[in-house]
Amino acid sequence: MSTAISLHAVDYPRQAGTVHAIRHTVFVLGQGIDPALEQDSHDVSAVHVLAVDAEGQPVATARMVIDPASNSGRIGRMAVLPAWRNQGIGRQLLDWLGEAARERGLGRLTLHAQLPALPLYLRAGYLPAGPQFDEAGLPHLPLQRRLDGTMAMADDTAAQAALACIISTTGRHLRLLAPALDPGLLDAPLVLESLRSLAARRQPTTIQVLVDDPLRIARSGGPVLALIQRLPSVFCLRQRDLERTTSADALAVNDRGYSLARSNADLPEGTAGLPWRPAAQRLQQQFEQHWANSRECPELRPLRL
C-alpha cells in the first residue's frame, strides 16, 4: 500500500457521501458513537478537507466550522481510516486546515481532542483551554491555537505542548536557553520524543543549548544529557555569561517562527507563539546576544561534550 497522499478541499454538495462514509466507519462503527451525532447542521457551511491516496481513494477527512462573531474556527470530525493511521495524515489535516484559517484571516482555532489523540494536537501547537469533559460518551480536552499572536502557558501540560510543537516544527536550527536542561520539561515524554526525532533526522540540524549550571547538569545526568552525549555533532552546549545577566529565564525558538519564553525556568508559566514571528525574532536576537558572550563548559569535558 502506497503511503503517498494528497489533500483537497471538499465540494460538500458533491462529495458529502464520501466524507460521511469515512466518518461513519471511524466514529459509528469504530467508536460506537450514535449515528445521529455523526452529522449536524454545520456540515453544509463548514470547510472540509479530504485526503486521498495515490490511486485517488479517500482515506481521511476533517472539517472547520467558522464563527464570524469571534473570528475563529473550530476543527472537528477528524477521521482517518484504520489502515492509514500512524502515518502523519492527522497532522497533515491539521496543517491544511490551519493554512485555510490563515487565508481567511482567522485569529484563533479551537477543537475538542479525544484523549488518545492528544499528543497529535499538542505537537501541532494546540494548548489546553479548559478542564476535561465527556462528549458523545468519550473523554475530551478543549484545546486552542492562536494564529495572530502569542498564547499564555499556564501549566506543565501547556509548556510541554508548546515546546514539543517548537521542536517538531524546526527546520534546521533550534535554539534553547535551558539553565539546568529544564528538568520536568525537556525530559517530559512528549518533549523528549520530539527532541530525539529532531536530532535523529537525516537532514542536517543544529541544536544550540545555553545552560547556566553545567556542574549541576553533569552531576544530575538524565535522558536529555544522554541524548546530547550520543549526538554531539547535532548539539552545541555552552554556558551563559552569568555576570551579564541576573535572570533565571528560559526560551526556545526555531527557524520557522515558533517560540516560547518563560521568566522563571523553574515554572511553566510563560507565553508561546506557534508561530508568531515578531516574538520569535525578538527571542532569537536575545539568544544570539547570550550566545556571543557564552563560554564552553569545561565541567562537561569528562562527558566528551
Short mmCIF file of N, CA, C and O in Angstrom, two decimals, residues 126-236:
data_model
loop_
_atom_site.label_atom_id
_atom_site.label_comp_id
_atom_site.label_asym_id
_atom_site.label_seq_id
_atom_site.Cartn_x
_atom_site.Cartn_y
_atom_site.Cartn_z
N TYR A 126 -1.56 23.16 19.65
CA TYR A 126 -2.82 23.41 20.35
C TYR A 126 -2.59 23.23 21.85
O TYR A 126 -2.12 22.18 22.28
N LEU A 127 -2.94 24.24 22.63
CA LEU A 127 -2.70 24.22 24.06
C LEU A 127 -4.00 24.04 24.83
O LEU A 127 -5.07 24.44 24.35
N PRO A 128 -3.95 23.44 26.02
CA PRO A 128 -5.16 23.23 26.82
C PRO A 128 -5.91 24.54 27.07
O PRO A 128 -5.30 25.58 27.35
N ALA A 129 -7.24 24.47 26.99
CA ALA A 129 -8.07 25.67 27.16
C ALA A 129 -9.19 25.44 28.16
O ALA A 129 -10.19 26.17 28.16
N GLY A 130 -9.08 24.43 29.01
CA GLY A 130 -10.14 24.15 29.98
C GLY A 130 -10.03 22.73 30.50
O GLY A 130 -9.15 21.97 30.09
N PRO A 131 -10.93 22.38 31.41
CA PRO A 131 -10.88 21.04 32.02
C PRO A 131 -11.42 19.95 31.08
O PRO A 131 -12.13 20.22 30.12
N GLN A 132 -11.07 18.73 31.39
CA GLN A 132 -11.55 17.57 30.64
C GLN A 132 -13.05 17.43 30.79
O GLN A 132 -13.64 17.77 31.82
N PHE A 133 -13.71 16.92 29.74
CA PHE A 133 -15.16 16.71 29.76
C PHE A 133 -15.50 15.54 28.86
O PHE A 133 -14.67 15.06 28.08
N ASP A 134 -16.74 15.07 28.94
CA ASP A 134 -17.21 13.98 28.08
C ASP A 134 -18.03 14.55 26.93
O ASP A 134 -18.86 15.45 27.12
N GLU A 135 -17.81 14.01 25.75
CA GLU A 135 -18.58 14.38 24.56
C GLU A 135 -18.86 13.12 23.78
O GLU A 135 -17.94 12.35 23.48
N ALA A 136 -20.12 12.89 23.45
CA ALA A 136 -20.54 11.67 22.76
C ALA A 136 -20.07 10.43 23.51
O ALA A 136 -19.74 9.41 22.91
N GLY A 137 -20.02 10.54 24.85
CA GLY A 137 -19.64 9.40 25.69
C GLY A 137 -18.15 9.14 25.78
O GLY A 137 -17.75 8.12 26.35
N LEU A 138 -17.32 10.04 25.23
CA LEU A 138 -15.87 9.85 25.24
C LEU A 138 -15.20 11.05 25.91
O LEU A 138 -15.63 12.19 25.75
N PRO A 139 -14.10 10.82 26.66
CA PRO A 139 -13.40 11.93 27.32
C PRO A 139 -12.66 12.80 26.31
O PRO A 139 -11.99 12.30 25.40
N HIS A 140 -12.79 14.11 26.47
CA HIS A 140 -12.14 15.08 25.59
C HIS A 140 -11.47 16.17 26.42
O HIS A 140 -11.81 16.38 27.59
N LEU A 141 -10.55 16.88 25.78
CA LEU A 141 -9.92 18.05 26.38
C LEU A 141 -10.04 19.21 25.39
O LEU A 141 -9.67 19.06 24.22
N PRO A 142 -10.55 20.37 25.83
CA PRO A 142 -10.63 21.53 24.92
C PRO A 142 -9.24 22.12 24.69
O PRO A 142 -8.46 22.30 25.63
N LEU A 143 -8.93 22.41 23.44
CA LEU A 143 -7.64 22.98 23.07
C LEU A 143 -7.85 24.20 22.19
O LEU A 143 -8.90 24.35 21.56
N GLN A 144 -6.85 25.05 22.15
CA GLN A 144 -6.91 26.20 21.25
C GLN A 144 -5.53 26.55 20.72
O GLN A 144 -4.51 26.21 21.33
N ARG A 145 -5.51 27.23 19.59
CA ARG A 145 -4.28 27.69 18.99
C ARG A 145 -4.52 29.09 18.44
O ARG A 145 -5.44 29.30 17.65
N ARG A 146 -3.72 30.04 18.88
CA ARG A 146 -3.86 31.41 18.40
C ARG A 146 -3.00 31.61 17.16
O ARG A 146 -1.83 31.19 17.13
N LEU A 147 -3.56 32.27 16.15
CA LEU A 147 -2.86 32.48 14.89
C LEU A 147 -2.35 33.90 14.73
O LEU A 147 -1.57 34.18 13.81
N ASP A 148 -2.80 34.82 15.60
CA ASP A 148 -2.49 36.24 15.42
C ASP A 148 -1.73 36.82 16.61
O ASP A 148 -1.81 38.02 16.88
N GLY A 149 -0.99 36.00 17.34
CA GLY A 149 -0.24 36.50 18.49
C GLY A 149 0.26 35.34 19.34
O GLY A 149 0.28 34.19 18.91
N THR A 150 0.67 35.66 20.56
CA THR A 150 1.17 34.65 21.46
C THR A 150 0.06 34.13 22.37
O THR A 150 -0.97 34.79 22.57
N MET A 151 0.27 32.94 22.93
CA MET A 151 -0.67 32.32 23.85
C MET A 151 -0.02 32.16 25.21
O MET A 151 1.20 31.99 25.31
N ALA A 152 -0.84 32.20 26.25
CA ALA A 152 -0.33 32.00 27.60
C ALA A 152 -0.15 30.52 27.88
O ALA A 152 -0.99 29.70 27.50
N MET A 153 0.94 30.17 28.55
CA MET A 153 1.16 28.82 29.06
C MET A 153 0.95 28.87 30.57
O MET A 153 1.69 29.55 31.28
N ALA A 154 -0.06 28.14 31.04
CA ALA A 154 -0.44 28.27 32.45
C ALA A 154 -0.02 27.09 33.30
O ALA A 154 -0.06 27.17 34.53
N ASP A 155 0.35 25.96 32.67
CA ASP A 155 0.69 24.78 33.46
C ASP A 155 1.70 23.93 32.71
O ASP A 155 2.13 24.26 31.60
N ASP A 156 2.09 22.82 33.33
CA ASP A 156 3.11 21.95 32.74
C ASP A 156 2.68 21.40 31.39
O ASP A 156 3.49 21.30 30.46
N THR A 157 1.40 21.00 31.28
CA THR A 157 0.93 20.42 30.02
C THR A 157 1.06 21.42 28.88
O THR A 157 1.49 21.08 27.78
N ALA A 158 0.71 22.68 29.14
CA ALA A 158 0.80 23.70 28.10
C ALA A 158 2.25 23.97 27.72
O ALA A 158 2.58 24.09 26.53
N ALA A 159 3.13 24.06 28.71
CA ALA A 159 4.54 24.31 28.42
C ALA A 159 5.16 23.15 27.64
O ALA A 159 5.93 23.36 26.69
N GLN A 160 4.83 21.92 28.02
CA GLN A 160 5.34 20.76 27.31
C GLN A 160 4.81 20.72 25.87
O GLN A 160 5.56 20.40 24.93
N ALA A 161 3.53 21.05 25.71
CA ALA A 161 2.94 21.05 24.37
C ALA A 161 3.61 22.09 23.48
O ALA A 161 3.95 21.82 22.33
N ALA A 162 3.80 23.29 24.02
CA ALA A 162 4.42 24.36 23.23
C ALA A 162 5.84 23.99 22.83
O ALA A 162 6.24 24.18 21.67
N LEU A 163 6.62 23.45 23.76
CA LEU A 163 7.99 23.10 23.43
C LEU A 163 8.06 21.94 22.44
O LEU A 163 8.87 21.95 21.51
N ALA A 164 7.19 20.95 22.60
CA ALA A 164 7.15 19.84 21.65
C ALA A 164 6.79 20.34 20.26
O ALA A 164 7.35 19.88 19.25
N CYS A 165 5.88 21.30 20.19
CA CYS A 165 5.50 21.88 18.90
C CYS A 165 6.68 22.61 18.26
O CYS A 165 6.95 22.45 17.07
N ILE A 166 7.40 23.39 19.04
CA ILE A 166 8.55 24.14 18.53
C ILE A 166 9.61 23.17 18.00
O ILE A 166 10.17 23.37 16.91
N ILE A 167 9.88 22.12 18.76
CA ILE A 167 10.89 21.14 18.34
C ILE A 167 10.45 20.43 17.06
O ILE A 167 11.23 20.28 16.10
N SER A 168 9.20 19.99 17.01
CA SER A 168 8.74 19.19 15.88
C SER A 168 8.57 20.01 14.60
O SER A 168 8.53 19.43 13.51
N THR A 169 8.49 21.34 14.70
CA THR A 169 8.36 22.18 13.50
C THR A 169 9.68 22.81 13.09
O THR A 169 9.72 23.58 12.14
N THR A 170 10.76 22.48 13.79
CA THR A 170 12.07 23.02 13.45
C THR A 170 12.52 22.56 12.07
O THR A 170 12.33 21.41 11.69
N GLY A 171 13.10 23.50 11.33
CA GLY A 171 13.68 23.14 10.04
C GLY A 171 15.09 22.61 10.24
O GLY A 171 15.32 21.41 10.31
N ARG A 172 16.04 23.54 10.38
CA ARG A 172 17.44 23.13 10.54
C ARG A 172 18.10 23.72 11.78
O ARG A 172 19.24 23.39 12.07
N HIS A 173 17.40 24.59 12.50
CA HIS A 173 18.08 25.29 13.60
C HIS A 173 17.12 25.50 14.76
O HIS A 173 16.08 26.13 14.62
N LEU A 174 17.50 24.97 15.92
CA LEU A 174 16.74 25.14 17.15
C LEU A 174 17.65 25.76 18.19
O LEU A 174 18.80 25.34 18.36
N ARG A 175 17.14 26.76 18.91
CA ARG A 175 17.89 27.42 19.97
C ARG A 175 17.14 27.25 21.29
O ARG A 175 15.95 27.54 21.36
N LEU A 176 17.86 26.79 22.31
CA LEU A 176 17.27 26.57 23.62
C LEU A 176 18.09 27.27 24.69
O LEU A 176 19.31 27.08 24.76
N LEU A 177 17.44 28.09 25.50
CA LEU A 177 18.04 28.59 26.73
C LEU A 177 17.37 27.82 27.85
O LEU A 177 16.20 28.04 28.18
N ALA A 178 18.11 26.87 28.42
CA ALA A 178 17.58 25.96 29.43
C ALA A 178 18.58 25.89 30.56
O ALA A 178 19.51 25.07 30.53
N PRO A 179 18.46 26.75 31.57
CA PRO A 179 19.50 26.92 32.59
C PRO A 179 20.04 25.63 33.20
O PRO A 179 21.24 25.49 33.42
N ALA A 180 19.16 24.67 33.49
CA ALA A 180 19.60 23.39 34.07
C ALA A 180 19.10 22.22 33.23
O ALA A 180 18.82 21.14 33.74
N LEU A 181 18.97 22.44 31.91
CA LEU A 181 18.34 21.49 30.99
C LEU A 181 16.89 21.23 31.38
O LEU A 181 16.31 20.20 31.03
N ASP A 182 16.29 22.19 32.08
CA ASP A 182 14.85 22.22 32.37
C ASP A 182 14.27 20.87 32.77
O ASP A 182 13.41 20.32 32.07
N PRO A 183 14.70 20.29 33.88
CA PRO A 183 14.08 19.02 34.32
C PRO A 183 12.59 19.20 34.55
O PRO A 183 12.14 20.22 35.08
N GLY A 184 11.83 18.20 34.10
CA GLY A 184 10.38 18.29 34.17
C GLY A 184 9.76 18.84 32.90
O GLY A 184 8.55 18.73 32.69
N LEU A 185 10.59 19.45 32.04
CA LEU A 185 10.09 19.98 30.78
C LEU A 185 10.80 19.30 29.60
O LEU A 185 10.19 18.58 28.83
N LEU A 186 12.10 19.50 29.49
CA LEU A 186 12.83 18.88 28.38
C LEU A 186 12.80 17.36 28.45
O LEU A 186 12.86 16.69 27.41
N ASP A 187 12.72 16.81 29.66
CA ASP A 187 12.70 15.35 29.78
C ASP A 187 11.29 14.77 29.90
O ASP A 187 11.13 13.56 30.12
N ALA A 188 10.26 15.60 29.73
CA ALA A 188 8.89 15.08 29.68
C ALA A 188 8.74 14.21 28.43
O ALA A 188 9.33 14.52 27.39
N PRO A 189 8.02 13.10 28.50
CA PRO A 189 7.96 12.17 27.36
C PRO A 189 7.61 12.82 26.03
O PRO A 189 8.24 12.52 25.00
N LEU A 190 6.61 13.70 26.01
CA LEU A 190 6.19 14.34 24.76
C LEU A 190 7.33 15.17 24.17
O LEU A 190 7.59 15.13 22.97
N VAL A 191 8.04 15.90 25.01
CA VAL A 191 9.13 16.77 24.56
C VAL A 191 10.35 15.94 24.19
O VAL A 191 10.98 16.16 23.15
N LEU A 192 10.71 15.00 25.05
CA LEU A 192 11.92 14.20 24.80
C LEU A 192 11.81 13.42 23.51
O LEU A 192 12.78 13.33 22.74
N GLU A 193 10.65 12.84 23.24
CA GLU A 193 10.47 12.09 22.00
C GLU A 193 10.60 13.01 20.79
O GLU A 193 11.19 12.65 19.76
N SER A 194 10.05 14.24 20.89
CA SER A 194 10.18 15.21 19.80
C SER A 194 11.64 15.59 19.59
O SER A 194 12.11 15.71 18.44
N LEU A 195 12.37 15.76 20.68
CA LEU A 195 13.78 16.13 20.59
C LEU A 195 14.60 15.00 19.98
O LEU A 195 15.49 15.23 19.14
N ARG A 196 14.31 13.77 20.37
CA ARG A 196 15.01 12.62 19.79
C ARG A 196 14.75 12.53 18.28
O ARG A 196 15.68 12.26 17.50
N SER A 197 13.50 12.74 17.89
CA SER A 197 13.17 12.66 16.46
C SER A 197 13.89 13.73 15.67
O SER A 197 14.39 13.47 14.56
N LEU A 198 13.94 14.94 16.20
CA LEU A 198 14.64 16.02 15.51
C LEU A 198 16.13 15.73 15.39
O LEU A 198 16.72 15.87 14.32
N ALA A 199 16.74 15.30 16.49
CA ALA A 199 18.18 15.05 16.50
C ALA A 199 18.58 13.90 15.59
O ALA A 199 19.71 13.87 15.07
N ALA A 200 17.67 12.95 15.38
CA ALA A 200 17.99 11.76 14.59
C ALA A 200 17.67 11.91 13.11
O ALA A 200 17.92 10.98 12.33
N ARG A 201 17.15 13.05 12.70
CA ARG A 201 16.80 13.22 11.29
C ARG A 201 18.03 13.19 10.40
O ARG A 201 19.12 13.57 10.81
N ARG A 202 17.84 12.77 9.17
CA ARG A 202 18.94 12.76 8.21
C ARG A 202 19.30 14.17 7.76
O ARG A 202 20.43 14.45 7.41
N GLN A 203 18.31 15.04 7.75
CA GLN A 203 18.56 16.42 7.35
C GLN A 203 19.49 17.10 8.36
O GLN A 203 19.30 16.97 9.57
N PRO A 204 20.52 17.80 7.90
CA PRO A 204 21.45 18.46 8.84
C PRO A 204 20.70 19.40 9.78
O PRO A 204 19.90 20.23 9.35
N THR A 205 20.94 19.25 11.06
CA THR A 205 20.24 20.02 12.08
C THR A 205 21.24 20.48 13.13
O THR A 205 22.13 19.74 13.53
N THR A 206 21.07 21.73 13.58
CA THR A 206 21.89 22.27 14.65
C THR A 206 20.99 22.65 15.82
O THR A 206 20.01 23.37 15.63
N ILE A 207 21.32 22.15 17.00
CA ILE A 207 20.58 22.50 18.22
C ILE A 207 21.54 23.17 19.18
O ILE A 207 22.43 22.53 19.74
N GLN A 208 21.41 24.48 19.32
CA GLN A 208 22.23 25.24 20.25
C GLN A 208 21.55 25.26 21.62
O GLN A 208 20.35 25.54 21.70
N VAL A 209 22.31 24.97 22.67
CA VAL A 209 21.75 24.92 24.02
C VAL A 209 22.61 25.78 24.94
O VAL A 209 23.82 25.54 25.07
N LEU A 210 21.99 26.75 25.58
CA LEU A 210 22.66 27.57 26.59
C LEU A 210 22.21 27.12 27.96
O LEU A 210 21.01 26.98 28.22
N VAL A 211 23.16 26.91 28.86
CA VAL A 211 22.85 26.50 30.22
C VAL A 211 23.52 27.46 31.20
O VAL A 211 24.41 28.24 30.82
N ASP A 212 23.10 27.42 32.45
CA ASP A 212 23.68 28.27 33.49
C ASP A 212 24.57 27.51 34.46
O ASP A 212 25.50 28.07 35.04
N ASP A 213 24.27 26.23 34.68
CA ASP A 213 24.97 25.46 35.73
C ASP A 213 25.41 24.11 35.19
O ASP A 213 24.81 23.07 35.48
N PRO A 214 26.49 24.07 34.39
CA PRO A 214 26.92 22.80 33.80
C PRO A 214 27.35 21.77 34.84
O PRO A 214 27.19 20.56 34.61
N LEU A 215 27.89 22.21 35.98
CA LEU A 215 28.30 21.25 37.01
C LEU A 215 27.10 20.51 37.56
O LEU A 215 27.13 19.28 37.75
N ARG A 216 26.01 21.23 37.81
CA ARG A 216 24.77 20.60 38.28
C ARG A 216 24.24 19.62 37.23
O ARG A 216 23.79 18.53 37.57
N ILE A 217 24.33 20.01 35.98
CA ILE A 217 23.85 19.15 34.89
C ILE A 217 24.68 17.87 34.83
O ILE A 217 24.13 16.77 34.69
N ALA A 218 26.01 18.01 34.95
CA ALA A 218 26.87 16.84 34.90
C ALA A 218 26.57 15.88 36.04
O ALA A 218 26.60 14.65 35.86
N ARG A 219 26.30 16.42 37.22
CA ARG A 219 26.02 15.58 38.38
C ARG A 219 24.65 14.91 38.29
O ARG A 219 24.48 13.78 38.73
N SER A 220 23.69 15.62 37.70
CA SER A 220 22.31 15.10 37.66
C SER A 220 22.12 14.06 36.57
O SER A 220 21.32 13.13 36.72
N GLY A 221 22.82 14.23 35.46
CA GLY A 221 22.64 13.29 34.36
C GLY A 221 21.24 13.40 33.78
O GLY A 221 20.67 14.48 33.70
N GLY A 222 20.68 12.28 33.37
CA GLY A 222 19.32 12.27 32.84
C GLY A 222 19.26 12.01 31.35
O GLY A 222 20.29 12.02 30.65
N PRO A 223 18.05 11.78 30.81
CA PRO A 223 17.91 11.38 29.41
C PRO A 223 18.29 12.47 28.41
O PRO A 223 18.74 12.15 27.31
N VAL A 224 18.09 13.74 28.76
CA VAL A 224 18.45 14.80 27.82
C VAL A 224 19.97 14.88 27.66
O VAL A 224 20.48 14.97 26.54
N LEU A 225 20.68 14.83 28.77
CA LEU A 225 22.14 14.84 28.71
C LEU A 225 22.65 13.61 27.96
O LEU A 225 23.60 13.70 27.17
N ALA A 226 22.03 12.46 28.18
CA ALA A 226 22.44 11.24 27.47
C ALA A 226 22.24 11.39 25.96
O ALA A 226 23.06 10.94 25.17
N LEU A 227 21.16 12.05 25.56
CA LEU A 227 20.90 12.28 24.14
C LEU A 227 21.97 13.20 23.56
O LEU A 227 22.48 12.95 22.45
N ILE A 228 22.31 14.25 24.28
CA ILE A 228 23.35 15.17 23.82
C ILE A 228 24.69 14.45 23.68
O ILE A 228 25.43 14.67 22.72
N GLN A 229 24.99 13.56 24.63
CA GLN A 229 26.24 12.80 24.56
C GLN A 229 26.29 11.90 23.34
O GLN A 229 27.34 11.72 22.72
N ARG A 230 25.13 11.31 22.98
CA ARG A 230 25.10 10.39 21.84
C ARG A 230 25.24 11.12 20.51
O ARG A 230 25.70 10.53 19.53
N LEU A 231 24.82 12.38 20.47
CA LEU A 231 24.79 13.11 19.20
C LEU A 231 25.49 14.46 19.34
O LEU A 231 24.88 15.52 19.13
N PRO A 232 26.78 14.47 19.67
CA PRO A 232 27.48 15.74 19.86
C PRO A 232 27.63 16.56 18.59
O PRO A 232 27.89 17.75 18.65
N SER A 233 27.47 15.93 17.42
CA SER A 233 27.56 16.68 16.17
C SER A 233 26.30 17.49 15.91
O SER A 233 26.31 18.42 15.09
N VAL A 234 25.20 17.16 16.60
CA VAL A 234 23.94 17.89 16.43
C VAL A 234 23.81 18.99 17.48
O VAL A 234 23.37 20.11 17.19
N PHE A 235 24.18 18.67 18.71
CA PHE A 235 24.03 19.61 19.82
C PHE A 235 25.31 20.41 20.03
O PHE A 235 26.42 19.88 19.94
N CYS A 236 25.14 21.68 20.34
CA CYS A 236 26.25 22.54 20.74
C CYS A 236 25.87 23.17 22.08
O CYS A 236 24.92 23.95 22.15
#
